[in-house]
Amino acid sequence: MKKQLFAVVVGAALAFPLFAQAEGAYIGANVGRSELKLSIDQEGTNKKSNTGYKAYAGYDFTQNFGAEAGYVDFGKVNRTIDGTTLEAKSHAFYAAATGTLPLNEQFSLFAKAGVSQNRTKISISDASGSESKNKTSAIFGIGAAYNISKNLSAVAEYENFGKVASEGGDKLKADLLSIGLRYKF
């Protein structure tokens, strides 16, 4: 995970001069509550709330339409069955189309829909090693933004990433409720 976070930071630093030239471009970071819901066939469901975070960049083509891409870390969820503990850690890279409805100069509502490439690492306590699963899923989100200044906005949003991992009747679902700051160039 440290390598991925390093790659996101380096990529953002390299892209920063390009964004500075592009009016309509923005970057942002959010932190909040992620919820992972692990359903194991014939064993029930386990929900776990974690601190989740995301870093993203986007571009508004018009006042109402744009695109956004980013990285989200959902944290982990544990489940113990008959003395064996299963741990699942999940993160995602996503790309989405965005729609914005300005209510006035300070407030706006927005929605997004797109796809995410999810990676989930599964570890079992009585087995050596771990296994990683990749899954592509649809995402959607809604939120609101408050313009603090011409370039800086506070945002609050909810994003649903659907099933981030599944095998047979077992599945892991994820969502993120977060607040953060967005800087527009």
mmCIF file of N, CA, C and O in Angstrom, residues 49-146:
data_model
loop_
_atom_site.group_PDB
_atom_site.id
_atom_site.type_symbol
_atom_site.label_atom_id
_atom_site.label_comp_id
_atom_site.label_asym_id
_atom_site.label_seq_id
_atom_site.Cartn_x
_atom_site.Cartn_y
_atom_site.Cartn_z
ATOM 1 N N SER A 49 -17.045 -0.589 10.129
ATOM 2 C CA SER A 49 -16.763 0.788 9.743
ATOM 3 C C SER A 49 -15.300 1.080 10.020
ATOM 4 O O SER A 49 -14.770 0.691 11.058
ATOM 5 N N ASN A 50 -14.646 1.725 9.102
ATOM 6 C CA ASN A 50 -13.240 2.085 9.199
ATOM 7 C C ASN A 50 -13.068 3.550 8.825
ATOM 8 O O ASN A 50 -13.974 4.163 8.274
ATOM 9 N N THR A 51 -11.882 4.061 9.059
ATOM 10 C CA THR A 51 -11.533 5.354 8.499
ATOM 11 C C THR A 51 -11.081 5.098 7.070
ATOM 12 O O THR A 51 -10.168 4.322 6.826
ATOM 13 N N GLY A 52 -11.757 5.715 6.135
ATOM 14 C CA GLY A 52 -11.399 5.589 4.728
ATOM 15 C C GLY A 52 -10.916 6.928 4.206
ATOM 16 O O GLY A 52 -11.226 7.978 4.773
ATOM 17 N N TYR A 53 -10.158 6.883 3.155
ATOM 18 C CA TYR A 53 -9.682 8.130 2.558
ATOM 19 C C TYR A 53 -9.584 7.980 1.057
ATOM 20 O O TYR A 53 -9.565 6.866 0.524
ATOM 21 N N LYS A 54 -9.530 9.125 0.387
ATOM 22 C CA LYS A 54 -9.363 9.112 -1.065
ATOM 23 C C LYS A 54 -8.620 10.349 -1.523
ATOM 24 O O LYS A 54 -8.653 11.394 -0.878
ATOM 25 N N ALA A 55 -7.921 10.201 -2.626
ATOM 26 C CA ALA A 55 -7.252 11.295 -3.320
ATOM 27 C C ALA A 55 -7.730 11.239 -4.761
ATOM 28 O O ALA A 55 -7.862 10.145 -5.328
ATOM 29 N N TYR A 56 -8.006 12.384 -5.351
ATOM 30 C CA TYR A 56 -8.588 12.380 -6.690
ATOM 31 C C TYR A 56 -8.216 13.636 -7.467
ATOM 32 O O TYR A 56 -7.760 14.625 -6.905
ATOM 33 N N ALA A 57 -8.439 13.555 -8.766
ATOM 34 C CA ALA A 57 -8.251 14.685 -9.674
ATOM 35 C C ALA A 57 -9.385 14.655 -10.685
ATOM 36 O O ALA A 57 -9.926 13.583 -11.002
ATOM 37 N N GLY A 58 -9.757 15.819 -11.183
ATOM 38 C CA GLY A 58 -10.852 15.868 -12.141
ATOM 39 C C GLY A 58 -10.754 17.068 -13.048
ATOM 40 O O GLY A 58 -9.868 17.922 -12.904
ATOM 41 N N TYR A 59 -11.691 17.124 -13.973
ATOM 42 C CA TYR A 59 -11.748 18.226 -14.918
ATOM 43 C C TYR A 59 -13.208 18.514 -15.228
ATOM 44 O O TYR A 59 -13.979 17.604 -15.553
ATOM 45 N N ASP A 60 -13.612 19.781 -15.089
ATOM 46 C CA ASP A 60 -14.965 20.214 -15.440
ATOM 47 C C ASP A 60 -14.940 20.749 -16.868
ATOM 48 O O ASP A 60 -14.359 21.800 -17.132
ATOM 49 N N PHE A 61 -15.565 20.014 -17.793
ATOM 50 C CA PHE A 61 -15.618 20.439 -19.192
ATOM 51 C C PHE A 61 -16.537 21.648 -19.355
ATOM 52 O O PHE A 61 -16.273 22.535 -20.152
ATOM 53 N N THR A 62 -17.637 21.632 -18.611
ATOM 54 C CA THR A 62 -18.569 22.759 -18.574
ATOM 55 C C THR A 62 -18.925 22.991 -17.106
ATOM 56 O O THR A 62 -18.441 22.280 -16.225
ATOM 57 N N GLN A 63 -19.797 23.937 -16.867
ATOM 58 C CA GLN A 63 -20.239 24.203 -15.504
ATOM 59 C C GLN A 63 -20.993 23.006 -14.928
ATOM 60 O O GLN A 63 -21.025 22.816 -13.712
ATOM 61 N N ASN A 64 -21.580 22.171 -15.802
ATOM 62 C CA ASN A 64 -22.418 21.071 -15.335
ATOM 63 C C ASN A 64 -21.837 19.675 -15.535
ATOM 64 O O ASN A 64 -22.313 18.722 -14.897
ATOM 65 N N PHE A 65 -20.853 19.504 -16.407
ATOM 66 C CA PHE A 65 -20.358 18.155 -16.704
ATOM 67 C C PHE A 65 -18.841 18.086 -16.627
ATOM 68 O O PHE A 65 -18.156 19.017 -17.025
ATOM 69 N N GLY A 66 -18.346 16.937 -16.140
ATOM 70 C CA GLY A 66 -16.908 16.747 -16.019
ATOM 71 C C GLY A 66 -16.548 15.281 -15.871
ATOM 72 O O GLY A 66 -17.373 14.390 -16.090
ATOM 73 N N ALA A 67 -15.308 15.035 -15.486
ATOM 74 C CA ALA A 67 -14.793 13.680 -15.273
ATOM 75 C C ALA A 67 -13.868 13.710 -14.062
ATOM 76 O O ALA A 67 -13.252 14.740 -13.768
ATOM 77 N N GLU A 68 -13.773 12.569 -13.377
ATOM 78 C CA GLU A 68 -12.949 12.486 -12.180
ATOM 79 C C GLU A 68 -12.330 11.098 -12.089
ATOM 80 O O GLU A 68 -12.928 10.114 -12.496
ATOM 81 N N ALA A 69 -11.113 11.021 -11.552
ATOM 82 C CA ALA A 69 -10.432 9.744 -11.322
ATOM 83 C C ALA A 69 -9.730 9.831 -9.975
ATOM 84 O O ALA A 69 -9.296 10.910 -9.561
ATOM 85 N N GLY A 70 -9.612 8.691 -9.287
ATOM 86 C CA GLY A 70 -8.965 8.737 -7.981
ATOM 87 C C GLY A 70 -8.666 7.377 -7.393
ATOM 88 O O GLY A 70 -8.926 6.335 -8.008
ATOM 89 N N TYR A 71 -8.134 7.423 -6.182
ATOM 90 C CA TYR A 71 -7.761 6.236 -5.416
ATOM 91 C C TYR A 71 -8.503 6.283 -4.081
ATOM 92 O O TYR A 71 -8.558 7.334 -3.434
ATOM 93 N N VAL A 72 -9.085 5.162 -3.664
ATOM 94 C CA VAL A 72 -9.816 5.068 -2.401
ATOM 95 C C VAL A 72 -9.280 3.894 -1.597
ATOM 96 O O VAL A 72 -9.091 2.794 -2.139
ATOM 97 N N ASP A 73 -9.045 4.113 -0.304
ATOM 98 C CA ASP A 73 -8.662 3.040 0.613
ATOM 99 C C ASP A 73 -9.821 2.843 1.582
ATOM 100 O O ASP A 73 -10.202 3.767 2.295
ATOM 101 N N PHE A 74 -10.391 1.618 1.599
ATOM 102 C CA PHE A 74 -11.553 1.326 2.437
ATOM 103 C C PHE A 74 -11.186 0.786 3.818
ATOM 104 O O PHE A 74 -12.037 0.692 4.686
ATOM 105 N N GLY A 75 -9.960 0.371 4.030
ATOM 106 C CA GLY A 75 -9.583 -0.229 5.306
ATOM 107 C C GLY A 75 -9.761 -1.738 5.258
ATOM 108 O O GLY A 75 -9.631 -2.366 4.217
ATOM 109 N N LYS A 76 -10.092 -2.352 6.415
ATOM 110 C CA LYS A 76 -10.201 -3.812 6.463
ATOM 111 C C LYS A 76 -11.377 -4.248 7.313
ATOM 112 O O LYS A 76 -11.904 -3.492 8.123
ATOM 113 N N VAL A 77 -11.786 -5.496 7.103
ATOM 114 C CA VAL A 77 -12.850 -6.126 7.882
ATOM 115 C C VAL A 77 -12.374 -7.518 8.282
ATOM 116 O O VAL A 77 -11.668 -8.183 7.518
ATOM 117 N N ASN A 78 -12.722 -7.941 9.513
ATOM 118 C CA ASN A 78 -12.353 -9.263 10.026
ATOM 119 C C ASN A 78 -13.604 -10.084 10.287
ATOM 120 O O ASN A 78 -14.645 -9.539 10.652
ATOM 121 N N ARG A 79 -13.480 -11.393 10.158
ATOM 122 C CA ARG A 79 -14.579 -12.315 10.469
ATOM 123 C C ARG A 79 -13.973 -13.588 11.034
ATOM 124 O O ARG A 79 -13.071 -14.170 10.431
ATOM 125 N N THR A 80 -14.426 -14.027 12.216
ATOM 126 C CA THR A 80 -13.941 -15.253 12.826
ATOM 127 C C THR A 80 -15.029 -16.315 12.740
ATOM 128 O O THR A 80 -16.162 -16.089 13.171
ATOM 129 N N ILE A 81 -14.665 -17.459 12.170
ATOM 130 C CA ILE A 81 -15.582 -18.599 12.025
ATOM 131 C C ILE A 81 -14.865 -19.827 12.551
ATOM 132 O O ILE A 81 -13.807 -20.204 12.037
ATOM 133 N N ASP A 82 -15.422 -20.443 13.591
ATOM 134 C CA ASP A 82 -14.854 -21.668 14.183
ATOM 135 C C ASP A 82 -13.372 -21.505 14.517
ATOM 136 O O ASP A 82 -12.550 -22.381 14.242
ATOM 137 N N GLY A 83 -12.996 -20.366 15.090
ATOM 138 C CA GLY A 83 -11.618 -20.136 15.507
ATOM 139 C C GLY A 83 -10.669 -19.682 14.411
ATOM 140 O O GLY A 83 -9.512 -19.376 14.664
ATOM 141 N N THR A 84 -11.141 -19.615 13.178
ATOM 142 C CA THR A 84 -10.320 -19.156 12.054
ATOM 143 C C THR A 84 -10.724 -17.725 11.702
ATOM 144 O O THR A 84 -11.900 -17.444 11.496
ATOM 145 N N THR A 85 -9.751 -16.842 11.643
ATOM 146 C CA THR A 85 -10.035 -15.443 11.343
ATOM 147 C C THR A 85 -9.704 -15.145 9.881
ATOM 148 O O THR A 85 -8.614 -15.438 9.409
ATOM 149 N N LEU A 86 -10.666 -14.552 9.206
ATOM 150 C CA LEU A 86 -10.507 -14.116 7.820
ATOM 151 C C LEU A 86 -10.415 -12.594 7.854
ATOM 152 O O LEU A 86 -11.224 -11.941 8.512
ATOM 153 N N GLU A 87 -9.417 -12.014 7.188
ATOM 154 C CA GLU A 87 -9.259 -10.561 7.108
ATOM 155 C C GLU A 87 -9.244 -10.148 5.644
ATOM 156 O O GLU A 87 -8.550 -10.758 4.837
ATOM 157 N N ALA A 88 -10.021 -9.129 5.330
ATOM 158 C CA ALA A 88 -10.071 -8.612 3.961
ATOM 159 C C ALA A 88 -9.745 -7.120 3.988
ATOM 160 O O ALA A 88 -10.379 -6.363 4.721
ATOM 161 N N LYS A 89 -8.727 -6.706 3.220
ATOM 162 C CA LYS A 89 -8.361 -5.295 3.048
ATOM 163 C C LYS A 89 -8.690 -4.926 1.612
ATOM 164 O O LYS A 89 -8.399 -5.686 0.694
ATOM 165 N N SER A 90 -9.251 -3.742 1.411
ATOM 166 C CA SER A 90 -9.679 -3.384 0.064
ATOM 167 C C SER A 90 -9.356 -1.930 -0.273
ATOM 168 O O SER A 90 -9.404 -1.052 0.589
ATOM 169 N N HIS A 91 -9.012 -1.705 -1.546
ATOM 170 C CA HIS A 91 -8.837 -0.364 -2.092
ATOM 171 C C HIS A 91 -9.266 -0.381 -3.555
ATOM 172 O O HIS A 91 -9.469 -1.453 -4.135
ATOM 173 N N ALA A 92 -9.418 0.807 -4.138
ATOM 174 C CA ALA A 92 -9.919 0.896 -5.512
ATOM 175 C C ALA A 92 -9.342 2.113 -6.229
ATOM 176 O O ALA A 92 -9.038 3.133 -5.613
ATOM 177 N N PHE A 93 -9.200 1.977 -7.535
ATOM 178 C CA PHE A 93 -8.946 3.097 -8.439
ATOM 179 C C PHE A 93 -10.228 3.271 -9.240
ATOM 180 O O PHE A 93 -10.826 2.284 -9.666
ATOM 181 N N TYR A 94 -10.668 4.509 -9.435
ATOM 182 C CA TYR A 94 -11.934 4.709 -10.139
ATOM 183 C C TYR A 94 -11.837 5.834 -11.161
ATOM 184 O O TYR A 94 -10.973 6.698 -11.092
ATOM 185 N N ALA A 95 -12.772 5.789 -12.114
ATOM 186 C CA ALA A 95 -12.972 6.851 -13.099
ATOM 187 C C ALA A 95 -14.475 7.043 -13.234
ATOM 188 O O ALA A 95 -15.226 6.067 -13.291
ATOM 189 N N ALA A 96 -14.913 8.304 -13.237
ATOM 190 C CA ALA A 96 -16.352 8.570 -13.260
ATOM 191 C C ALA A 96 -16.667 9.845 -14.028
ATOM 192 O O ALA A 96 -15.856 10.772 -14.080
ATOM 193 N N ALA A 97 -17.846 9.873 -14.605
ATOM 194 C CA ALA A 97 -18.396 11.093 -15.189
ATOM 195 C C ALA A 97 -19.110 11.828 -14.059
ATOM 196 O O ALA A 97 -19.703 11.211 -13.175
ATOM 197 N N THR A 98 -19.025 13.160 -14.056
ATOM 198 C CA THR A 98 -19.642 13.949 -12.996
ATOM 199 C C THR A 98 -20.667 14.919 -13.563
ATOM 200 O O THR A 98 -20.527 15.411 -14.679
ATOM 201 N N GLY A 99 -21.694 15.178 -12.786
ATOM 202 C CA GLY A 99 -22.702 16.176 -13.114
ATOM 203 C C GLY A 99 -22.849 17.119 -11.931
ATOM 204 O O GLY A 99 -22.922 16.659 -10.790
ATOM 205 N N THR A 100 -22.868 18.431 -12.175
ATOM 206 C CA THR A 100 -22.939 19.423 -11.108
ATOM 207 C C THR A 100 -24.140 20.334 -11.326
ATOM 208 O O THR A 100 -24.404 20.767 -12.443
ATOM 209 N N LEU A 101 -24.847 20.611 -10.232
ATOM 210 C CA LEU A 101 -25.978 21.531 -10.261
ATOM 211 C C LEU A 101 -25.671 22.683 -9.313
ATOM 212 O O LEU A 101 -25.796 22.537 -8.096
ATOM 213 N N PRO A 102 -25.218 23.837 -9.847
ATOM 214 C CA PRO A 102 -24.945 24.990 -8.974
ATOM 215 C C PRO A 102 -26.267 25.548 -8.430
ATOM 216 O O PRO A 102 -27.196 25.802 -9.193
ATOM 217 N N LEU A 103 -26.348 25.719 -7.104
ATOM 218 C CA LEU A 103 -27.550 26.296 -6.489
ATOM 219 C C LEU A 103 -27.421 27.814 -6.366
ATOM 220 O O LEU A 103 -28.402 28.536 -6.500
ATOM 221 N N ASN A 104 -26.203 28.285 -6.096
ATOM 222 C CA ASN A 104 -25.862 29.713 -6.084
ATOM 223 C C ASN A 104 -24.342 29.799 -6.194
ATOM 224 O O ASN A 104 -23.700 28.809 -6.547
ATOM 225 N N GLU A 105 -23.749 30.943 -5.895
ATOM 226 C CA GLU A 105 -22.302 31.079 -6.061
ATOM 227 C C GLU A 105 -21.499 30.258 -5.051
ATOM 228 O O GLU A 105 -20.363 29.904 -5.311
ATOM 229 N N GLN A 106 -22.094 29.960 -3.892
ATOM 230 C CA GLN A 106 -21.372 29.202 -2.874
ATOM 231 C C GLN A 106 -21.679 27.706 -2.903
ATOM 232 O O GLN A 106 -20.797 26.892 -2.690
ATOM 233 N N PHE A 107 -22.921 27.325 -3.100
ATOM 234 C CA PHE A 107 -23.332 25.931 -2.960
ATOM 235 C C PHE A 107 -23.608 25.268 -4.304
ATOM 236 O O PHE A 107 -24.149 25.891 -5.212
ATOM 237 N N SER A 108 -23.247 23.978 -4.380
ATOM 238 C CA SER A 108 -23.606 23.178 -5.550
ATOM 239 C C SER A 108 -23.799 21.726 -5.106
ATOM 240 O O SER A 108 -23.239 21.283 -4.100
ATOM 241 N N LEU A 109 -24.598 21.014 -5.858
ATOM 242 C CA LEU A 109 -24.812 19.586 -5.661
ATOM 243 C C LEU A 109 -24.144 18.871 -6.818
ATOM 244 O O LEU A 109 -24.068 19.407 -7.930
ATOM 245 N N PHE A 110 -23.649 17.659 -6.580
ATOM 246 C CA PHE A 110 -23.039 16.916 -7.673
ATOM 247 C C PHE A 110 -23.342 15.425 -7.536
ATOM 248 O O PHE A 110 -23.710 14.933 -6.475
ATOM 249 N N ALA A 111 -23.214 14.739 -8.653
ATOM 250 C CA ALA A 111 -23.395 13.290 -8.707
ATOM 251 C C ALA A 111 -22.336 12.726 -9.632
ATOM 252 O O ALA A 111 -21.792 13.440 -10.480
ATOM 253 N N LYS A 112 -22.030 11.465 -9.445
ATOM 254 C CA LYS A 112 -21.050 10.810 -10.315
ATOM 255 C C LYS A 112 -21.460 9.379 -10.556
ATOM 256 O O LYS A 112 -22.134 8.759 -9.727
ATOM 257 N N ALA A 113 -21.038 8.856 -11.696
ATOM 258 C CA ALA A 113 -21.260 7.454 -12.048
ATOM 259 C C ALA A 113 -20.069 7.006 -12.874
ATOM 260 O O ALA A 113 -19.573 7.762 -13.714
ATOM 261 N N GLY A 114 -19.597 5.805 -12.606
ATOM 262 C CA GLY A 114 -18.431 5.317 -13.332
ATOM 263 C C GLY A 114 -18.088 3.887 -12.984
ATOM 264 O O GLY A 114 -18.961 3.106 -12.594
ATOM 265 N N VAL A 115 -16.817 3.554 -13.133
ATOM 266 C CA VAL A 115 -16.331 2.204 -12.850
ATOM 267 C C VAL A 115 -15.127 2.281 -11.926
ATOM 268 O O VAL A 115 -14.415 3.278 -11.893
ATOM 269 N N SER A 116 -14.929 1.202 -11.179
ATOM 270 C CA SER A 116 -13.756 1.124 -10.317
ATOM 271 C C SER A 116 -13.083 -0.228 -10.490
ATOM 272 O O SER A 116 -13.738 -1.231 -10.752
ATOM 273 N N GLN A 117 -11.772 -0.216 -10.373
ATOM 274 C CA GLN A 117 -10.977 -1.444 -10.364
ATOM 275 C C GLN A 117 -10.600 -1.673 -8.903
ATOM 276 O O GLN A 117 -9.833 -0.911 -8.335
ATOM 277 N N ASN A 118 -11.187 -2.686 -8.305
ATOM 278 C CA ASN A 118 -11.027 -2.959 -6.883
ATOM 279 C C ASN A 118 -10.007 -4.059 -6.665
ATOM 280 O O ASN A 118 -9.960 -5.026 -7.416
ATOM 281 N N ARG A 119 -9.226 -3.912 -5.610
ATOM 282 C CA ARG A 119 -8.257 -4.950 -5.234
ATOM 283 C C ARG A 119 -8.483 -5.265 -3.765
ATOM 284 O O ARG A 119 -8.466 -4.374 -2.915
ATOM 285 N N THR A 120 -8.704 -6.528 -3.481
ATOM 286 C CA THR A 120 -8.951 -6.989 -2.125
ATOM 287 C C THR A 120 -7.939 -8.062 -1.776
ATOM 288 O O THR A 120 -7.771 -9.027 -2.517
ATOM 289 N N LYS A 121 -7.267 -7.884 -0.642
ATOM 290 C CA LYS A 121 -6.299 -8.853 -0.149
ATOM 291 C C LYS A 121 -6.961 -9.633 0.985
ATOM 292 O O LYS A 121 -7.416 -9.042 1.966
ATOM 293 N N ILE A 122 -7.002 -10.955 0.845
ATOM 294 C CA ILE A 122 -7.660 -11.816 1.822
ATOM 295 C C ILE A 122 -6.612 -12.667 2.523
ATOM 296 O O ILE A 122 -5.816 -13.337 1.868
ATOM 297 N N SER A 123 -6.614 -12.617 3.864
ATOM 298 C CA SER A 123 -5.695 -13.407 4.684
ATOM 299 C C SER A 123 -6.515 -14.287 5.617
ATOM 300 O O SER A 123 -7.499 -13.835 6.197
ATOM 301 N N ILE A 124 -6.086 -15.533 5.798
ATOM 302 C CA ILE A 124 -6.736 -16.472 6.707
ATOM 303 C C ILE A 124 -5.723 -16.844 7.781
ATOM 304 O O ILE A 124 -4.584 -17.198 7.471
ATOM 305 N N SER A 125 -6.143 -16.777 9.069
ATOM 306 C CA SER A 125 -5.210 -16.930 10.187
ATOM 307 C C SER A 125 -4.501 -18.275 10.228
ATOM 308 O O SER A 125 -3.345 -18.351 10.612
ATOM 309 N N ASP A 126 -5.154 -19.371 9.846
ATOM 310 C CA ASP A 126 -4.499 -20.677 9.937
ATOM 311 C C ASP A 126 -3.847 -21.119 8.630
ATOM 312 O O ASP A 126 -3.443 -22.259 8.479
ATOM 313 N N ALA A 127 -3.732 -20.198 7.677
ATOM 314 C CA ALA A 127 -3.075 -20.507 6.398
ATOM 315 C C ALA A 127 -1.907 -19.548 6.207
ATOM 316 O O ALA A 127 -1.957 -18.400 6.622
ATOM 317 N N SER A 128 -0.861 -20.044 5.609
ATOM 318 C CA SER A 128 0.277 -19.161 5.357
ATOM 319 C C SER A 128 0.027 -18.354 4.087
ATOM 320 O O SER A 128 -0.501 -18.865 3.111
ATOM 321 N N GLY A 129 0.405 -17.097 4.130
ATOM 322 C CA GLY A 129 0.259 -16.233 2.963
ATOM 323 C C GLY A 129 -1.114 -15.607 2.869
ATOM 324 O O GLY A 129 -1.934 -15.690 3.776
ATOM 325 N N SER A 130 -1.367 -14.990 1.733
ATOM 326 C CA SER A 130 -2.630 -14.325 1.483
ATOM 327 C C SER A 130 -2.928 -14.395 -0.008
ATOM 328 O O SER A 130 -2.082 -14.777 -0.810
ATOM 329 N N GLU A 131 -4.132 -14.007 -0.354
ATOM 330 C CA GLU A 131 -4.573 -14.048 -1.748
ATOM 331 C C GLU A 131 -5.180 -12.692 -2.099
ATOM 332 O O GLU A 131 -5.882 -12.098 -1.288
ATOM 333 N N SER A 132 -4.902 -12.206 -3.298
ATOM 334 C CA SER A 132 -5.476 -10.944 -3.761
ATOM 335 C C SER A 132 -6.473 -11.212 -4.868
ATOM 336 O O SER A 132 -6.245 -12.054 -5.729
ATOM 337 N N LYS A 133 -7.572 -10.481 -4.814
ATOM 338 C CA LYS A 133 -8.633 -10.596 -5.816
ATOM 339 C C LYS A 133 -8.862 -9.237 -6.455
ATOM 340 O O LYS A 133 -8.874 -8.215 -5.768
ATOM 341 N N ASN A 134 -9.048 -9.214 -7.766
ATOM 342 C CA ASN A 134 -9.387 -7.998 -8.493
ATOM 343 C C ASN A 134 -10.810 -8.118 -8.998
ATOM 344 O O ASN A 134 -11.231 -9.191 -9.427
ATOM 345 N N LYS A 135 -11.550 -7.023 -8.963
ATOM 346 C CA LYS A 135 -12.922 -7.019 -9.469
ATOM 347 C C LYS A 135 -13.250 -5.618 -9.971
ATOM 348 O O LYS A 135 -12.946 -4.627 -9.304
ATOM 349 N N THR A 136 -13.874 -5.545 -11.112
ATOM 350 C CA THR A 136 -14.347 -4.284 -11.659
ATOM 351 C C THR A 136 -15.823 -4.146 -11.297
ATOM 352 O O THR A 136 -16.584 -5.098 -11.424
ATOM 353 N N SER A 137 -16.194 -2.960 -10.812
ATOM 354 C CA SER A 137 -17.596 -2.755 -10.446
ATOM 355 C C SER A 137 -18.019 -1.336 -10.813
ATOM 356 O O SER A 137 -17.193 -0.455 -11.013
ATOM 357 N N ALA A 138 -19.328 -1.158 -10.890
ATOM 358 C CA ALA A 138 -19.891 0.174 -11.143
ATOM 359 C C ALA A 138 -19.921 0.946 -9.828
ATOM 360 O O ALA A 138 -20.072 0.362 -8.755
ATOM 361 N N ILE A 139 -19.737 2.251 -9.909
ATOM 362 C CA ILE A 139 -19.847 3.102 -8.723
ATOM 363 C C ILE A 139 -20.825 4.234 -9.001
ATOM 364 O O ILE A 139 -21.062 4.595 -10.153
ATOM 365 N N PHE A 140 -21.405 4.767 -7.935
ATOM 366 C CA PHE A 140 -22.178 5.993 -8.052
ATOM 367 C C PHE A 140 -21.963 6.792 -6.778
ATOM 368 O O PHE A 140 -21.601 6.248 -5.733
ATOM 369 N N GLY A 141 -22.160 8.085 -6.883
ATOM 370 C CA GLY A 141 -21.975 8.947 -5.725
ATOM 371 C C GLY A 141 -22.799 10.206 -5.834
ATOM 372 O O GLY A 141 -23.191 10.616 -6.935
ATOM 373 N N ILE A 142 -23.081 10.803 -4.681
ATOM 374 C CA ILE A 142 -23.776 12.086 -4.608
ATOM 375 C C ILE A 142 -23.065 12.938 -3.568
ATOM 376 O O ILE A 142 -22.421 12.407 -2.663
ATOM 377 N N GLY A 143 -23.175 14.254 -3.717
ATOM 378 C CA GLY A 143 -22.516 15.108 -2.736
ATOM 379 C C GLY A 143 -22.894 16.564 -2.885
ATOM 380 O O GLY A 143 -23.709 16.937 -3.734
ATOM 381 N N ALA A 144 -22.272 17.363 -2.030
ATOM 382 C CA ALA A 144 -22.482 18.804 -2.044
ATOM 383 C C ALA A 144 -21.136 19.490 -1.849
ATOM 384 O O ALA A 144 -20.235 18.936 -1.215
ATOM 385 N N ALA A 145 -21.015 20.677 -2.416
ATOM 386 C CA ALA A 145 -19.784 21.457 -2.293
ATOM 387 C C ALA A 145 -20.127 22.867 -1.847
ATOM 388 O O ALA A 145 -21.150 23.432 -2.251
ATOM 389 N N TYR A 146 -19.252 23.420 -1.004
ATOM 390 C CA TYR A 146 -19.369 24.809 -0.557
ATOM 391 C C TYR A 146 -18.089 25.514 -0.961
ATOM 392 O O TYR A 146 -16.994 25.115 -0.540
#
